[in-house]
Amino acid sequence: MYCSGCGRPESECDGACLRPLDIPRFCSECARKLDVQVTPQGYEATCRTHGEPAPKRL
Amino acid sequence: MRTSTLLDEARRAVLGGGRDLSLEELRGLASLPVEDVPSLAALAHEVRLDRCGPEVEVEGILSAKTGGCPEDCHFCSQSSKFETPVRPTGYLDMDQVLAAARETKELGASEFCIVMALRGPDERTIDNVIEATKVIQDETGLNVAASLGILTRDQAERLAAGGVHRYNHNLETSRSFFPEIVSTHTWDERFETCSMVRETGMELCCGALLGMGESTDQRIELLGQLREVGPTEVPLNFLNPRPGTPLGDRSVMEPLDAIRWIALFRLALPEVILRYAGGREVTLGELQAMGMTAGINALIVGNYLTTLGRQPLQDIKMLADLKMPIGALSKVI
Ligand code: SF4
Ligand SMILES: [Zn+2]
Ligand SMILES: [Zn+2]
């Protein structure tokens, strides 16, 4: 599994790279960059292989 | 000179005589000791109420084409020149843009800005933005603004004729500091697009990004240059350092320093719509309401282009608690 903030293996990042108003940018399953679309009231982050990512694990 | 004397003189000039402060006077106020920032903010608030009234203009923005930009603005996670976590995505379609405009309307906003990460638009993009503008106006009644990069005169004229009422193109920083931040286009090119926007009759929205390493003198220089370009609106951004960009390791501005500069922007530009834009949450934290009594009279509500904003309800409550009604502030200066 990978950190969804920086894409490094989870063992190398405790998730602190992702600050409160940052959006997950990497797929936690394959570490590829996510397609992210931000809208005024939300956002969608999708992996082209794995779809919507699993919720961020802390 | 003592702080009270400097503030009294500034008050007399701006409120008494209706005279603009000189850049020299602004420089003096920029170096007030930090404990005097609340007094400076109070003066700026008086000026805002006197010139603009208590209304606050609320806007939503949408990144309708994200990332992959050929420019190299060193603060920007959407530049293709830097290895950042932002993955380029294609243009949004009309339904997606309209849905975002509806989200904006729900938040009580009067303004919706379509933003694209581009050096400048092609003809098809201009056509699409004009079409979107009509649909959004018809369906939501929102004023539509656009931010599409550098324009040709013909493009600016078409956007103006197509109902885009305000165009955003930021100077970002002073002419003397700009080459340290961008190498793929010049400050003069930016200035030229800004001037052209005004000439077409669209309102000019021309903002700044503070906290990139520019000096106090360079911020004062920027204020003079903003006066020259004559914007209706000035969105004030504070650097939110983005991973992978050349400015990614900088720290955010000190909150009280940000308040000082909000106040100085208001004192330098008494009549503009001075909008809270990107970076306010991470920079100001608990002091966000203080910015509203330091000269700010507009805000972006909801999310930004590649990062989130705080909960819109927090902003709505803040404005209600401050007794600042939400309203449109459109005017051509
Ligand atoms: S032109 Fe705009 S989108 Fe492109 S790098 Fe500069 S700030 Fe980012
Ligand atoms: Zn991480
Ligand atoms: Zn994946």
Tab-separated table of C-alpha atoms and ligand atoms in Angstrom:
chain	number	residue	atom	x	y	z
A	1	MET	CA	0.000	0.000	0.000
A	2	TYR	CA	1.084	3.547	-0.710
A	3	CYS	CA	0.629	6.973	0.829
A	4	SER	CA	-2.114	8.818	-1.076
A	5	GLY	CA	-0.398	12.158	-0.401
A	6	CYS	CA	3.041	11.480	-1.855
A	7	GLY	CA	2.849	8.024	-3.434
A	8	ARG	CA	5.683	6.567	-1.337
A	9	PRO	CA	5.254	3.137	0.297
A	10	GLU	CA	3.248	3.449	3.471
A	11	SER	CA	6.242	2.337	5.498
A	12	GLU	CA	8.075	5.487	4.370
A	13	CYS	CA	5.356	8.066	5.007
A	14	ASP	CA	2.967	8.379	7.900
A	15	GLY	CA	0.578	10.536	5.839
A	16	ALA	CA	1.864	13.786	7.334
A	17	CYS	CA	2.649	14.936	3.776
A	18	LEU	CA	-1.090	15.383	3.255
A	19	ARG	CA	-2.181	18.549	5.029
A	20	PRO	CA	-5.796	19.215	6.034
A	21	LEU	CA	-6.902	20.962	2.825
A	22	ASP	CA	-4.836	18.840	0.467
A	23	ILE	CA	-6.442	16.218	-1.760
A	24	PRO	CA	-5.210	12.627	-2.133
A	25	ARG	CA	-3.066	12.586	-5.259
A	26	PHE	CA	-1.793	9.012	-5.512
A	27	CYS	CA	-3.577	5.679	-5.667
A	28	SER	CA	-3.027	3.804	-2.426
A	29	GLU	CA	-3.017	0.507	-4.310
A	30	CYS	CA	-0.672	1.217	-7.212
A	31	ALA	CA	0.855	4.648	-6.393
A	32	ARG	CA	-0.132	6.072	-9.772
A	33	LYS	CA	-1.177	9.698	-9.881
A	34	LEU	CA	-4.928	10.108	-9.542
A	35	ASP	CA	-7.141	12.076	-11.906
A	36	VAL	CA	-8.456	14.782	-9.622
A	37	GLN	CA	-11.300	17.167	-10.356
A	38	VAL	CA	-12.037	19.811	-7.759
A	39	THR	CA	-15.415	21.562	-7.747
A	40	PRO	CA	-16.682	24.323	-5.451
A	41	GLN	CA	-18.234	21.865	-3.003
A	42	GLY	CA	-16.267	18.686	-3.482
A	43	TYR	CA	-13.719	16.725	-5.445
A	44	GLU	CA	-13.303	13.432	-7.216
A	45	ALA	CA	-10.038	11.528	-7.229
A	46	THR	CA	-9.853	8.478	-9.471
A	47	CYS	CA	-7.170	5.973	-10.405
A	48	ARG	CA	-7.324	4.990	-14.058
A	49	THR	CA	-6.767	1.385	-12.983
A	50	HIS	CA	-8.473	1.149	-9.617
A	51	GLY	CA	-11.229	3.738	-9.772
A	52	GLU	CA	-12.126	5.689	-6.659
A	53	PRO	CA	-9.436	5.085	-4.047
A	54	ALA	CA	-10.089	3.419	-0.752
A	55	PRO	CA	-10.479	6.009	2.017
A	56	LYS	CA	-7.130	7.307	3.216
A	57	ARG	CA	-5.631	5.077	5.869
A	58	LEU	CA	-4.038	6.904	8.748
B	1	MET	CA	7.726	58.973	13.052
B	2	ARG	CA	5.379	57.632	15.736
B	3	THR	CA	2.760	55.108	14.717
B	4	SER	CA	-0.158	57.291	15.778
B	5	THR	CA	1.180	60.183	13.689
B	6	LEU	CA	1.638	57.972	10.631
B	7	LEU	CA	-1.853	56.530	10.998
B	8	ASP	CA	-3.420	59.957	11.610
B	9	GLU	CA	-1.797	61.343	8.511
B	10	ALA	CA	-2.917	58.372	6.453
B	11	ARG	CA	-6.454	58.726	7.790
B	12	ARG	CA	-6.527	62.437	6.970
B	13	ALA	CA	-5.249	61.762	3.451
B	14	VAL	CA	-7.549	58.914	2.472
B	15	LEU	CA	-10.696	59.684	4.467
B	16	GLY	CA	-10.410	63.435	4.951
B	17	GLY	CA	-8.979	64.642	1.677
B	18	GLY	CA	-9.749	61.698	-0.575
B	19	ARG	CA	-6.091	61.734	-1.584
B	20	ASP	CA	-4.223	58.561	-2.513
B	21	LEU	CA	-1.357	57.660	-0.219
B	22	SER	CA	2.024	57.920	-1.889
B	23	LEU	CA	4.153	54.816	-2.225
B	24	GLU	CA	6.507	56.469	0.279
B	25	GLU	CA	3.690	56.782	2.810
B	26	LEU	CA	2.713	53.157	2.201
B	27	ARG	CA	6.325	52.113	2.752
B	28	GLY	CA	6.246	53.905	6.108
B	29	LEU	CA	3.102	52.031	7.115
B	30	ALA	CA	4.636	48.743	5.922
B	31	SER	CA	7.366	49.096	8.524
B	32	LEU	CA	5.148	49.758	11.544
B	33	PRO	CA	6.000	47.467	14.462
B	34	VAL	CA	4.001	44.267	14.532
B	35	GLU	CA	2.037	45.318	17.641
B	36	ASP	CA	0.567	48.203	15.620
B	37	VAL	CA	-0.834	45.968	12.873
B	38	PRO	CA	-4.313	45.877	14.489
B	39	SER	CA	-4.427	49.698	14.425
B	40	LEU	CA	-3.379	49.686	10.787
B	41	ALA	CA	-6.060	47.078	10.084
B	42	ALA	CA	-8.671	49.237	11.825
B	43	LEU	CA	-7.835	52.181	9.578
B	44	ALA	CA	-8.038	49.981	6.483
B	45	HIS	CA	-11.437	48.752	7.641
B	46	GLU	CA	-12.684	52.324	8.016
B	47	VAL	CA	-11.508	53.044	4.490
B	48	ARG	CA	-13.232	49.941	3.154
B	49	LEU	CA	-16.538	50.868	4.830
B	50	ASP	CA	-16.256	54.462	3.615
B	51	ARG	CA	-15.474	53.576	-0.004
B	52	CYS	CA	-17.141	50.206	-0.528
B	53	GLY	CA	-19.698	49.723	2.239
B	54	PRO	CA	-20.219	46.600	4.349
B	55	GLU	CA	-21.207	44.213	1.525
B	56	VAL	CA	-19.074	41.209	0.726
B	57	GLU	CA	-18.939	39.649	-2.720
B	58	VAL	CA	-18.848	35.871	-2.739
B	59	GLU	CA	-17.463	33.895	-5.653
B	60	GLY	CA	-16.972	30.267	-6.607
B	61	ILE	CA	-14.239	29.139	-8.977
B	62	LEU	CA	-13.768	26.071	-11.137
B	63	SER	CA	-10.704	24.596	-12.741
B	64	ALA	CA	-12.193	23.615	-16.087
B	65	LYS	CA	-8.837	22.432	-17.471
B	66	THR	CA	-6.279	21.320	-14.941
B	67	GLY	CA	-2.525	20.854	-15.176
B	68	GLY	CA	-0.239	20.386	-18.158
B	69	CYS	CA	0.364	24.112	-18.490
B	70	PRO	CA	3.421	24.982	-20.596
B	71	GLU	CA	4.280	27.998	-18.405
B	72	ASP	CA	6.691	27.751	-15.488
B	73	CYS	CA	5.210	29.923	-12.734
B	74	HIS	CA	7.333	28.672	-9.839
B	75	PHE	CA	4.455	28.577	-7.363
B	76	CYS	CA	2.127	26.526	-9.521
B	77	SER	CA	1.446	22.807	-9.244
B	78	GLN	CA	-0.217	22.871	-12.677
B	79	SER	CA	2.936	23.673	-14.607
B	80	SER	CA	4.177	20.836	-16.815
B	81	LYS	CA	7.736	21.985	-16.119
B	82	PHE	CA	7.741	20.588	-12.585
B	83	GLU	CA	7.218	17.093	-11.271
B	84	THR	CA	4.168	17.677	-9.082
B	85	PRO	CA	1.384	15.340	-7.945
B	86	VAL	CA	-1.158	17.099	-10.188
B	87	ARG	CA	-2.085	14.929	-13.150
B	88	PRO	CA	-3.208	16.868	-16.226
B	89	THR	CA	-6.862	16.364	-17.112
B	90	GLY	CA	-8.812	17.382	-20.198
B	91	TYR	CA	-11.352	20.149	-20.653
B	92	LEU	CA	-14.564	19.749	-18.702
B	93	ASP	CA	-17.753	19.515	-20.712
B	94	MET	CA	-20.708	21.864	-20.478
B	95	ASP	CA	-22.656	19.682	-18.041
B	96	GLN	CA	-19.746	19.558	-15.612
B	97	VAL	CA	-19.212	23.302	-15.776
B	98	LEU	CA	-22.913	23.977	-15.282
B	99	ALA	CA	-23.032	21.577	-12.329
B	100	ALA	CA	-20.180	23.479	-10.695
B	101	ALA	CA	-21.958	26.783	-11.339
B	102	ARG	CA	-25.024	25.369	-9.606
B	103	GLU	CA	-22.876	24.332	-6.637
B	104	THR	CA	-21.600	27.893	-6.531
B	105	LYS	CA	-25.093	29.328	-6.650
B	106	GLU	CA	-26.129	27.108	-3.731
B	107	LEU	CA	-23.392	28.718	-1.671
B	108	GLY	CA	-24.987	32.135	-2.056
B	109	ALA	CA	-22.390	33.454	-4.479
B	110	SER	CA	-23.003	36.078	-7.148
B	111	GLU	CA	-19.908	35.336	-9.199
B	112	PHE	CA	-18.554	32.224	-10.920
B	113	CYS	CA	-15.137	32.083	-12.519
B	114	ILE	CA	-14.114	29.520	-15.141
B	115	VAL	CA	-10.363	28.971	-14.856
B	116	MET	CA	-8.111	27.054	-17.227
B	117	ALA	CA	-4.419	26.197	-16.918
B	118	LEU	CA	-3.255	27.613	-20.232
B	119	ARG	CA	-0.711	30.012	-21.652
B	120	GLY	CA	-3.651	31.379	-23.598
B	121	PRO	CA	-6.848	30.009	-25.145
B	122	ASP	CA	-7.404	28.741	-28.686
B	123	GLU	CA	-10.461	29.737	-30.702
B	124	ARG	CA	-12.443	26.669	-29.748
B	125	THR	CA	-11.883	27.404	-26.084
B	126	ILE	CA	-13.143	30.948	-26.555
B	127	ASP	CA	-16.260	29.594	-28.304
B	128	ASN	CA	-16.863	27.097	-25.509
B	129	VAL	CA	-16.429	29.674	-22.752
B	130	ILE	CA	-18.854	32.028	-24.458
B	131	GLU	CA	-21.380	29.246	-24.813
B	132	ALA	CA	-20.902	28.228	-21.172
B	133	THR	CA	-21.312	31.848	-20.090
B	134	LYS	CA	-24.732	32.059	-21.746
B	135	VAL	CA	-25.909	28.760	-20.308
B	136	ILE	CA	-24.711	29.600	-16.786
B	137	GLN	CA	-26.300	33.041	-16.858
B	138	ASP	CA	-29.597	31.605	-18.096
B	139	GLU	CA	-29.667	28.706	-15.662
B	140	THR	CA	-28.262	30.326	-12.522
B	141	GLY	CA	-28.228	34.101	-12.944
B	142	LEU	CA	-24.602	34.179	-11.802
B	143	ASN	CA	-22.146	36.702	-13.195
B	144	VAL	CA	-19.564	34.782	-15.182
B	145	ALA	CA	-15.858	35.556	-15.124
B	146	ALA	CA	-13.031	33.761	-16.896
B	147	SER	CA	-9.324	33.204	-16.429
B	148	LEU	CA	-7.763	31.706	-19.539
B	149	GLY	CA	-4.294	33.234	-19.665
B	150	ILE	CA	-2.846	35.658	-22.175
B	151	LEU	CA	-5.384	36.975	-24.708
B	152	THR	CA	-5.214	38.490	-28.153
B	153	ARG	CA	-7.257	41.639	-28.652
B	154	ASP	CA	-9.731	39.773	-30.809
B	155	GLN	CA	-10.215	37.127	-28.111
B	156	ALA	CA	-10.715	39.764	-25.427
B	157	GLU	CA	-13.303	41.515	-27.583
B	158	ARG	CA	-15.138	38.275	-28.252
B	159	LEU	CA	-15.267	37.369	-24.572
B	160	ALA	CA	-16.563	40.837	-23.700
B	161	ALA	CA	-19.228	40.661	-26.411
B	162	GLY	CA	-20.083	37.121	-25.287
B	163	GLY	CA	-21.104	38.256	-21.818
B	164	VAL	CA	-17.984	37.500	-19.765
B	165	HIS	CA	-18.262	40.392	-17.356
B	166	ARG	CA	-14.904	40.105	-15.625
B	167	TYR	CA	-11.574	38.641	-16.706
B	168	ASN	CA	-8.922	37.465	-14.295
B	169	HIS	CA	-5.284	37.897	-15.122
B	170	ASN	CA	-2.965	38.367	-12.174
B	171	LEU	CA	0.196	40.418	-12.170
B	172	GLU	CA	1.142	38.072	-9.278
B	173	THR	CA	4.159	40.104	-8.236
B	174	SER	CA	6.134	43.234	-9.022
B	175	ARG	CA	7.825	43.738	-12.350
B	176	SER	CA	11.260	43.619	-10.713
B	177	PHE	CA	10.638	40.289	-8.951
B	178	PHE	CA	8.688	38.580	-11.730
B	179	PRO	CA	11.718	37.127	-13.601
B	180	GLU	CA	12.598	35.118	-10.490
B	181	ILE	CA	9.167	33.500	-10.579
B	182	VAL	CA	8.363	33.042	-14.284
B	183	SER	CA	10.653	32.621	-17.296
B	184	THR	CA	8.222	31.527	-20.011
B	185	HIS	CA	6.448	34.855	-20.351
B	186	THR	CA	7.137	38.377	-19.216
B	187	TRP	CA	5.480	40.680	-16.747
B	188	ASP	CA	4.910	43.089	-19.629
B	189	GLU	CA	2.877	40.473	-21.484
B	190	ARG	CA	0.710	40.148	-18.397
B	191	PHE	CA	0.319	43.893	-18.112
B	192	GLU	CA	-0.663	44.067	-21.768
B	193	THR	CA	-3.446	41.486	-21.407
B	194	CYS	CA	-4.688	43.355	-18.320
B	195	SER	CA	-4.806	46.648	-20.199
B	196	MET	CA	-6.574	45.054	-23.128
B	197	VAL	CA	-9.223	43.538	-20.864
B	198	ARG	CA	-10.086	46.986	-19.571
B	199	GLU	CA	-10.193	48.446	-23.061
B	200	THR	CA	-12.793	45.891	-24.135
B	201	GLY	CA	-15.108	46.934	-21.316
B	202	MET	CA	-14.774	43.777	-19.242
B	203	GLU	CA	-13.994	44.351	-15.599
B	204	LEU	CA	-10.403	43.511	-14.792
B	205	CYS	CA	-9.656	41.139	-11.948
B	206	CYS	CA	-5.926	41.390	-11.344
B	207	GLY	CA	-4.402	39.772	-8.315
B	208	ALA	CA	-1.264	39.245	-6.355
B	209	LEU	CA	0.473	36.324	-4.718
B	210	LEU	CA	2.397	37.255	-1.595
B	211	GLY	CA	5.017	35.242	0.218
B	212	MET	CA	7.207	34.101	-2.689
B	213	GLY	CA	10.345	35.807	-1.362
B	214	GLU	CA	9.651	39.298	-2.682
B	215	SER	CA	10.914	42.201	-0.571
B	216	THR	CA	8.799	44.856	1.128
B	217	ASP	CA	9.921	47.324	-1.527
B	218	GLN	CA	8.801	44.930	-4.241
B	219	ARG	CA	5.366	44.624	-2.642
B	220	ILE	CA	5.097	48.404	-2.579
B	221	GLU	CA	6.252	48.454	-6.206
B	222	LEU	CA	3.464	45.993	-7.041
B	223	LEU	CA	0.896	48.256	-5.376
B	224	GLY	CA	1.996	51.091	-7.638
B	225	GLN	CA	1.742	48.814	-10.668
B	226	LEU	CA	-1.720	47.627	-9.677
B	227	ARG	CA	-2.800	51.255	-9.485
B	228	GLU	CA	-1.534	51.720	-13.035
B	229	VAL	CA	-3.471	48.776	-14.414
B	230	GLY	CA	-6.682	49.850	-12.634
B	231	PRO	CA	-8.463	46.643	-11.666
B	232	THR	CA	-12.033	46.403	-10.425
B	233	GLU	CA	-11.041	43.410	-8.333
B	234	VAL	CA	-7.800	42.349	-6.696
B	235	PRO	CA	-7.712	38.737	-5.484
B	236	LEU	CA	-5.085	38.423	-2.796
B	237	ASN	CA	-3.350	35.054	-2.665
B	238	PHE	CA	-0.847	33.880	-0.094
B	239	LEU	CA	1.680	31.255	-1.086
B	240	ASN	CA	0.576	27.762	-0.148
B	241	PRO	CA	3.828	25.951	-1.012
B	242	ARG	CA	3.096	23.089	-3.367
B	243	PRO	CA	5.197	19.917	-3.394
B	244	GLY	CA	7.430	19.581	-6.437
B	245	THR	CA	7.405	23.272	-7.354
B	246	PRO	CA	10.505	25.446	-6.949
B	247	LEU	CA	8.739	27.248	-4.084
B	248	GLY	CA	7.605	23.997	-2.475
B	249	ASP	CA	9.904	24.334	0.520
B	250	ARG	CA	9.116	27.924	1.429
B	251	SER	CA	7.180	28.542	4.599
B	252	VAL	CA	3.827	30.284	4.672
B	253	MET	CA	3.592	33.937	5.690
B	254	GLU	CA	3.121	34.893	9.324
B	255	PRO	CA	-0.598	35.547	9.964
B	256	LEU	CA	-0.152	39.081	11.286
B	257	ASP	CA	2.127	39.923	8.401
B	258	ALA	CA	-0.625	38.790	6.030
B	259	ILE	CA	-3.069	41.067	7.900
B	260	ARG	CA	-0.609	43.949	7.555
B	261	TRP	CA	-0.526	43.463	3.786
B	262	ILE	CA	-4.270	43.097	3.451
B	263	ALA	CA	-4.536	46.477	5.173
B	264	LEU	CA	-1.871	48.012	2.933
B	265	PHE	CA	-3.609	46.727	-0.198
B	266	ARG	CA	-6.844	48.354	0.995
B	267	LEU	CA	-5.109	51.628	1.834
B	268	ALA	CA	-3.322	51.653	-1.526
B	269	LEU	CA	-6.413	50.650	-3.518
B	270	PRO	CA	-9.337	52.060	-1.516
B	271	GLU	CA	-12.087	51.239	-4.009
B	272	VAL	CA	-11.199	47.813	-5.329
B	273	ILE	CA	-13.006	44.605	-4.573
B	274	LEU	CA	-10.271	43.037	-2.440
B	275	ARG	CA	-10.842	39.315	-2.412
B	276	TYR	CA	-9.537	36.591	-0.160
B	277	ALA	CA	-8.183	33.975	-2.561
B	278	GLY	CA	-5.845	30.984	-2.321
B	279	GLY	CA	-3.786	30.265	0.766
B	280	ARG	CA	-5.869	32.193	3.273
B	281	GLU	CA	-6.749	29.159	5.363
B	282	VAL	CA	-3.196	27.882	5.749
B	283	THR	CA	-1.759	31.374	6.205
B	284	LEU	CA	-4.283	33.059	8.469
B	285	GLY	CA	-5.817	30.159	10.347
B	286	GLU	CA	-7.720	31.680	13.272
B	287	LEU	CA	-7.187	35.215	11.944
B	288	GLN	CA	-9.443	34.849	8.898
B	289	ALA	CA	-12.179	37.004	10.436
B	290	MET	CA	-9.595	39.670	11.222
B	291	GLY	CA	-8.816	39.976	7.501
B	292	MET	CA	-12.471	40.862	6.974
B	293	THR	CA	-11.971	43.855	9.271
B	294	ALA	CA	-8.619	44.754	7.703
B	295	GLY	CA	-9.803	45.604	4.198
B	296	ILE	CA	-11.073	42.404	2.576
B	297	ASN	CA	-14.573	42.758	1.079
B	298	ALA	CA	-14.894	39.645	-1.060
B	299	LEU	CA	-14.017	36.003	-0.845
B	300	ILE	CA	-13.756	32.782	-2.760
B	301	VAL	CA	-16.024	30.334	-1.049
B	302	GLY	CA	-15.622	26.572	-1.291
B	303	ASN	CA	-12.710	24.908	-2.987
B	304	TYR	CA	-9.875	26.312	-5.040
B	305	LEU	CA	-8.373	24.928	-8.250
B	306	THR	CA	-6.228	22.101	-6.916
B	307	THR	CA	-6.724	22.384	-3.156
B	308	LEU	CA	-9.724	22.534	-0.880
B	309	GLY	CA	-11.076	25.559	0.968
B	310	ARG	CA	-12.576	25.461	4.408
B	311	GLN	CA	-16.239	24.550	4.843
B	312	PRO	CA	-18.415	27.179	3.110
B	313	LEU	CA	-20.693	27.285	6.157
B	314	GLN	CA	-17.781	28.570	8.231
B	315	ASP	CA	-17.444	31.523	5.870
B	316	ILE	CA	-21.180	32.159	5.766
B	317	LYS	CA	-21.302	32.138	9.571
B	318	MET	CA	-18.256	34.391	9.777
B	319	LEU	CA	-19.969	36.960	7.536
B	320	ALA	CA	-23.225	36.710	9.483
B	321	ASP	CA	-21.387	37.199	12.789
B	322	LEU	CA	-19.572	40.200	11.350
B	323	LYS	CA	-22.900	41.658	10.131
B	324	MET	CA	-21.513	41.842	6.623
B	325	PRO	CA	-24.260	41.193	4.057
B	326	ILE	CA	-23.463	39.186	0.940
B	327	GLY	CA	-23.951	41.228	-2.222
B	328	ALA	CA	-22.600	41.818	-5.697
B	329	LEU	CA	-20.090	44.657	-5.918
B	330	SER	CA	-19.783	44.971	-9.653
B	331	LYS	CA	-18.721	48.310	-10.997
B	332	VAL	CA	-16.389	49.601	-13.636
B	333	ILE	CA	-13.827	52.017	-12.281
C	1	SF4	S1	0.061	30.165	-16.421
C	1	SF4	FE1	-1.349	29.670	-14.726
C	1	SF4	S2	-1.651	27.438	-14.811
C	1	SF4	FE2	0.141	27.932	-16.065
C	1	SF4	S3	1.906	27.622	-14.687
C	1	SF4	FE3	1.352	29.820	-14.592
C	1	SF4	S4	-0.092	29.978	-12.871
C	1	SF4	FE4	0.061	27.783	-13.405
C	2	ZN	ZN	3.072	10.780	2.100
C	3	ZN	ZN	-4.456	2.504	-8.746
